[in-house]
Amino acid sequence: MDKKLLSIKNLKKNFLIQNKILKAVDDVSFDIIKGKTFAIVGESGCGKSSIANMIANLIKPTSGQILFENRSIFKNDNELKKNIQMIFQDPYLSLNPKMKISEIILEPIKIHKKFKKEKELNLLTSLLNQVNLSSTIAKRYPHELSGGQRQRIAIARSIALNPKFIICDEPLSSLDISTSSQIISLLKNLQQNLNLSYLFISHNLAVVKYISQNAAVMYLGKFLELAPSSKLFLNPLHPYTQALISASFSFKKKNNDKVILKNEIPSPLNPPKGCLFSTRCPYAKNECFEIRPALKEVEKDHQVACHLVKTPSN
């Protein structure tokens, strides 16, 4: 039986903007299995990074629980902090330009005082080898490196404390296709070798399909579809998921039509009354504009928030 490493329960995050409540994350629940990758996909501003920042304990939730091995991550627990690490979106901003590469990679170890000083050089060499970089790079500064090299340094830093879980927040968005492919292969190899679990956040469905075992599609702070990745890409049920996959792959509806979105994404400060996707959905009916659908299981491990998708009993 698969073992849960991280459990997110009824997570919410509100921000006060222009005297209005913005529901960045609105009642989201999911589990991440040990040694597996859970992906969250969606357009910019949908709430993906807010989830990442709450799990990393960079911001506090408005309500809800985040449990790591059944312990709240919000307790002052150094062991928890060591086991949850993060790879940030932009390798040009996430590395301190005034620090040498050796200092950047070893910084977490010095903070947590995990190794004696005489062992640090061996560890540094080992970490650089694991991300396929030469130890000669250790004396250089971030501005002397390419984007791909910088992201490898960020990855080396993230595994320095031997964590169990790493948040990958759009780690490829600043990289070209060739470099992205290399970084994805590196992440998969590290996962296998170190038994890592990942939360992988991306707008790139091709990457999500390749790297994840389970995935959620997010829109205006809510999950619209949640399923094993194989099911999600083979049989997407929510019109929004179908549209995203249509834009990236050769998916078509049974009537052979591609799903094309209409209108622009609404402001999260003024979301639609009913289904959040109703103003862009080509199939929306009257109830879609009036009643917000709950996320429901329509088949084993496959949940959808859509009035048009019926459960087996319906």
Coordinates of C-alpha atoms in Angstrom, one line a residue:
M1 CA 0.0 0.0 0.0
D2 CA 1.3 3.5 -0.9
K3 CA 2.5 5.5 2.1
K4 CA 1.4 9.1 2.4
L5 CA 4.3 11.5 3.0
L6 CA 2.4 14.8 2.9
S7 CA -1.3 15.4 3.5
I8 CA -3.0 18.7 2.6
K9 CA -6.4 19.1 4.2
N10 CA -8.9 21.9 3.4
L11 CA -6.2 24.4 2.7
K12 CA -7.2 28.1 2.2
K13 CA -5.2 31.2 1.7
N14 CA -6.9 34.6 1.4
F15 CA -5.3 38.0 0.7
L16 CA -6.8 41.4 1.3
I17 CA -6.4 43.4 -1.9
Q18 CA -8.2 46.7 -2.7
N19 CA -10.5 46.1 0.3
K20 CA -11.6 42.8 -1.3
I21 CA -10.9 39.2 -0.3
L22 CA -8.8 37.3 -2.9
K23 CA -9.1 33.6 -2.4
A24 CA -5.8 32.5 -3.8
V25 CA -6.3 28.9 -2.5
D26 CA -9.8 27.9 -1.7
D27 CA -10.4 24.6 0.2
V28 CA -7.8 22.4 -1.5
S29 CA -7.0 18.8 -0.3
F30 CA -4.6 16.2 -1.7
D31 CA -1.9 13.7 -0.6
I32 CA 1.6 13.2 -1.8
I33 CA 2.9 9.6 -1.8
K34 CA 6.4 8.7 -0.6
G35 CA 8.8 8.4 -3.6
K36 CA 6.2 9.9 -6.1
T37 CA 5.6 13.2 -7.8
F38 CA 2.4 15.1 -7.5
A39 CA 1.9 17.9 -10.1
I40 CA -0.3 21.0 -10.0
V41 CA -0.9 22.5 -13.4
G42 CA -2.7 25.7 -14.3
E43 CA -2.4 29.2 -15.8
S44 CA -0.5 32.0 -14.0
G45 CA -2.2 33.3 -11.0
C46 CA -4.3 30.2 -10.3
G47 CA -2.8 29.7 -6.8
K48 CA -0.2 27.0 -7.6
S49 CA 2.7 29.0 -6.0
S50 CA 0.7 30.0 -3.0
I51 CA 0.3 26.3 -2.2
A52 CA 4.0 25.8 -2.7
N53 CA 4.8 28.7 -0.4
M54 CA 2.5 27.4 2.3
I55 CA 4.0 24.0 2.2
A56 CA 7.5 25.5 2.4
N57 CA 6.2 27.5 5.4
L58 CA 7.1 30.8 3.7
I59 CA 3.5 32.0 4.2
K60 CA 0.8 30.9 6.6
P61 CA -2.5 29.5 5.5
T62 CA -5.8 31.2 6.4
S63 CA -7.0 27.8 7.5
G64 CA -6.5 24.1 6.8
Q65 CA -3.8 21.6 7.7
I66 CA -0.4 20.6 6.1
L67 CA 0.8 17.3 7.7
F68 CA 4.2 15.9 7.0
E69 CA 4.4 12.3 8.2
N70 CA 1.3 13.1 10.3
R71 CA 3.0 16.1 12.0
S72 CA 2.0 19.7 11.4
I73 CA 4.7 21.6 9.4
F74 CA 3.9 24.7 11.4
K75 CA 5.5 23.4 14.6
N76 CA 9.0 24.6 15.3
D77 CA 10.6 21.4 14.3
N78 CA 14.1 21.5 12.8
E79 CA 13.8 17.9 11.5
L80 CA 10.7 18.9 9.5
K81 CA 12.5 22.0 8.1
K82 CA 15.4 19.8 6.9
N83 CA 13.1 17.3 5.2
I84 CA 11.2 19.9 3.2
Q85 CA 13.2 21.8 0.6
M86 CA 12.4 24.0 -2.4
I87 CA 13.7 24.7 -5.9
F88 CA 12.6 28.1 -7.0
Q89 CA 11.4 29.3 -10.4
D90 CA 14.2 31.6 -11.4
P91 CA 17.8 30.5 -11.1
Y92 CA 18.9 34.0 -11.8
L93 CA 17.2 35.4 -8.7
S94 CA 17.3 32.4 -6.2
L95 CA 21.1 32.4 -5.8
N96 CA 22.9 35.1 -3.9
P97 CA 25.2 36.9 -6.4
K98 CA 27.7 37.8 -3.7
M99 CA 28.2 34.2 -2.6
K100 CA 30.5 31.6 -4.2
I101 CA 28.9 28.4 -5.4
S102 CA 30.5 26.4 -2.5
E103 CA 29.0 28.8 0.0
I104 CA 25.5 28.6 -1.6
I105 CA 25.5 24.8 -1.6
L106 CA 26.8 24.4 1.9
E107 CA 24.7 27.2 3.4
P108 CA 21.9 24.8 4.6
I109 CA 24.4 22.5 6.2
K110 CA 26.1 25.4 8.1
I111 CA 22.7 26.6 9.3
H112 CA 21.6 23.2 10.6
K113 CA 25.2 22.3 11.7
K114 CA 24.8 18.9 10.2
F115 CA 28.4 18.1 9.3
K116 CA 31.8 18.9 10.8
K117 CA 33.9 21.4 8.8
E118 CA 36.5 18.8 7.7
K119 CA 33.7 16.8 6.0
E120 CA 32.2 19.7 4.1
L121 CA 34.7 19.6 1.1
N122 CA 33.9 15.9 0.5
L123 CA 30.2 16.6 0.7
L124 CA 30.4 19.6 -1.6
T125 CA 32.2 17.5 -4.2
S126 CA 29.6 14.7 -3.9
L127 CA 26.7 17.1 -4.3
L128 CA 28.2 18.7 -7.4
N129 CA 28.8 15.2 -8.8
Q130 CA 25.2 14.3 -8.2
V131 CA 24.0 17.2 -10.3
N132 CA 26.6 16.5 -13.0
L133 CA 28.9 19.5 -12.3
S134 CA 32.6 19.6 -11.9
S135 CA 34.0 20.5 -8.5
T136 CA 36.1 23.2 -10.2
I137 CA 32.8 25.3 -10.4
A138 CA 32.8 25.7 -6.6
K139 CA 35.0 28.8 -6.5
R140 CA 32.9 30.7 -9.1
Y141 CA 30.0 33.1 -8.6
P142 CA 26.4 32.7 -10.0
H143 CA 26.9 35.4 -12.7
E144 CA 29.6 33.3 -14.2
L145 CA 27.3 30.3 -14.9
S146 CA 24.6 29.6 -17.4
G147 CA 20.9 29.3 -16.5
G148 CA 21.1 25.5 -16.5
Q149 CA 24.2 25.4 -14.4
R150 CA 22.5 27.8 -11.9
Q151 CA 19.5 25.5 -11.6
R152 CA 21.7 22.5 -11.0
I153 CA 23.3 24.5 -8.2
A154 CA 19.9 25.2 -6.8
I155 CA 19.1 21.5 -7.0
A156 CA 22.4 20.6 -5.3
R157 CA 21.5 23.0 -2.5
S158 CA 18.1 21.5 -2.1
I159 CA 19.4 17.9 -1.6
A160 CA 22.3 19.0 0.7
L161 CA 20.4 18.1 3.9
N162 CA 19.2 14.8 2.5
P163 CA 15.5 15.8 2.5
K164 CA 12.6 13.5 1.9
F165 CA 10.5 16.1 0.0
I166 CA 11.3 18.8 -2.5
I167 CA 9.0 21.5 -3.9
C168 CA 9.7 22.2 -7.5
D169 CA 8.1 25.6 -8.3
E170 CA 8.2 26.1 -12.1
P171 CA 11.9 25.0 -12.2
L172 CA 12.0 25.0 -16.0
S173 CA 10.3 28.3 -16.8
S174 CA 13.5 30.2 -17.4
L175 CA 15.3 27.5 -19.3
D176 CA 15.4 26.6 -23.0
I177 CA 14.0 23.3 -24.2
S178 CA 17.3 21.4 -24.4
T179 CA 18.3 22.5 -20.9
S180 CA 14.9 21.8 -19.5
S181 CA 15.1 18.2 -20.8
Q182 CA 18.4 17.7 -19.0
I183 CA 17.0 19.1 -15.7
I184 CA 14.0 16.9 -15.9
S185 CA 16.1 13.8 -16.4
L186 CA 18.3 14.9 -13.5
L187 CA 15.3 15.3 -11.2
K188 CA 14.0 11.9 -12.1
N189 CA 17.4 10.3 -11.5
L190 CA 17.7 12.0 -8.1
Q191 CA 14.2 10.9 -7.2
Q192 CA 15.1 7.3 -7.9
N193 CA 18.5 7.4 -6.3
L194 CA 17.5 9.3 -3.2
N195 CA 13.8 8.1 -2.8
L196 CA 12.6 11.7 -3.1
S197 CA 9.0 12.9 -3.2
Y198 CA 8.2 16.0 -5.3
L199 CA 5.5 18.6 -5.6
F200 CA 6.0 19.7 -9.2
I201 CA 4.3 23.0 -10.2
S202 CA 4.1 23.8 -13.9
H203 CA 2.1 25.2 -16.7
N204 CA 3.8 22.8 -19.1
L205 CA 1.6 19.8 -19.6
A206 CA 4.1 17.8 -21.5
V207 CA 6.5 17.9 -18.6
V208 CA 3.8 17.1 -16.1
K209 CA 2.8 14.1 -18.1
Y210 CA 6.4 12.9 -18.2
I211 CA 7.4 13.4 -14.6
S212 CA 4.3 13.0 -12.4
Q213 CA 2.3 10.0 -11.1
N214 CA -0.7 12.1 -9.9
A215 CA -1.8 15.6 -11.0
A216 CA -4.3 18.3 -10.3
V217 CA -5.7 21.0 -12.6
M218 CA -6.1 24.3 -10.8
Y219 CA -8.2 27.4 -11.7
L220 CA -8.9 30.5 -9.7
G221 CA -7.8 28.9 -6.4
K222 CA -9.6 25.6 -6.8
F223 CA -8.9 22.1 -8.1
L224 CA -11.2 21.4 -11.1
E225 CA -9.8 17.9 -11.7
L226 CA -7.6 15.5 -9.7
A227 CA -6.4 12.1 -10.9
P228 CA -3.5 9.8 -11.6
S229 CA -1.6 11.4 -14.4
S230 CA -2.2 8.5 -16.7
K231 CA -6.0 8.9 -16.4
L232 CA -5.9 12.7 -16.6
F233 CA -4.1 12.7 -19.9
L234 CA -5.8 9.7 -21.4
N235 CA -9.3 10.7 -20.4
P236 CA -9.6 14.3 -19.2
L237 CA -13.1 14.9 -18.0
H238 CA -13.3 18.6 -17.1
P239 CA -13.7 21.0 -20.1
Y240 CA -10.8 23.1 -18.8
T241 CA -8.5 20.1 -18.6
Q242 CA -9.6 19.1 -22.1
A243 CA -8.8 22.6 -23.4
L244 CA -5.4 22.6 -21.8
I245 CA -4.5 19.2 -23.2
S246 CA -6.0 20.1 -26.6
A247 CA -3.6 23.1 -26.8
S248 CA -0.6 20.9 -25.9
F249 CA -1.3 17.5 -27.5
S250 CA -3.6 15.9 -30.1
F251 CA -6.5 15.3 -27.7
K252 CA -10.0 15.8 -29.3
K253 CA -13.5 15.1 -28.0
K254 CA -15.4 12.1 -29.2
N255 CA -17.0 14.3 -31.9
N256 CA -13.5 15.0 -33.1
D257 CA -13.6 18.7 -32.1
K258 CA -10.8 20.3 -30.3
V259 CA -11.9 22.1 -27.1
I260 CA -11.3 25.9 -27.4
L261 CA -11.7 28.3 -24.6
K262 CA -13.7 31.5 -25.0
N263 CA -13.3 34.9 -23.2
E264 CA -10.5 35.8 -20.8
I265 CA -9.8 34.4 -17.3
P266 CA -11.9 36.4 -14.8
S267 CA -10.4 38.5 -12.1
P268 CA -9.8 36.5 -8.9
L269 CA -11.1 39.5 -7.0
N270 CA -14.5 39.1 -8.8
P271 CA -14.9 35.4 -9.7
P272 CA -18.1 34.0 -11.3
K273 CA -21.0 33.2 -9.0
G274 CA -21.4 29.5 -10.1
C275 CA -18.7 27.4 -11.6
L276 CA -15.5 29.3 -11.7
F277 CA -15.0 28.2 -15.3
S278 CA -18.5 29.0 -16.5
T279 CA -17.6 32.2 -18.3
R280 CA -15.1 30.4 -20.5
C281 CA -16.7 27.0 -20.9
P282 CA -18.1 26.2 -24.4
Y283 CA -20.6 23.7 -22.8
A284 CA -21.9 25.8 -19.9
K285 CA -25.6 25.4 -19.0
N286 CA -27.8 27.5 -16.7
E287 CA -26.9 25.7 -13.5
C288 CA -23.2 26.2 -14.2
F289 CA -23.7 30.0 -13.9
E290 CA -25.7 29.7 -10.6
I291 CA -24.3 26.7 -8.6
R292 CA -20.6 26.0 -7.9
P293 CA -19.9 22.3 -8.4
A294 CA -18.1 20.4 -5.7
L295 CA -15.1 18.1 -6.5
K296 CA -16.6 14.6 -6.7
E297 CA -15.2 11.2 -7.5
V298 CA -16.6 10.0 -10.8
E299 CA -14.4 6.9 -11.0
K300 CA -11.7 5.4 -8.8
D301 CA -9.2 8.1 -7.8
H302 CA -10.6 10.5 -10.4
Q303 CA -12.3 13.6 -9.1
V304 CA -13.9 16.4 -11.1
A305 CA -15.8 19.6 -10.3
C306 CA -18.2 19.8 -13.1
H307 CA -22.0 19.6 -13.4
L308 CA -21.8 18.0 -16.8
V309 CA -19.7 15.1 -15.7
K310 CA -21.9 12.5 -14.0
T311 CA -21.0 10.0 -11.4
P312 CA -21.7 6.3 -12.1
S313 CA -24.9 6.4 -9.9
N314 CA -26.2 9.2 -12.1

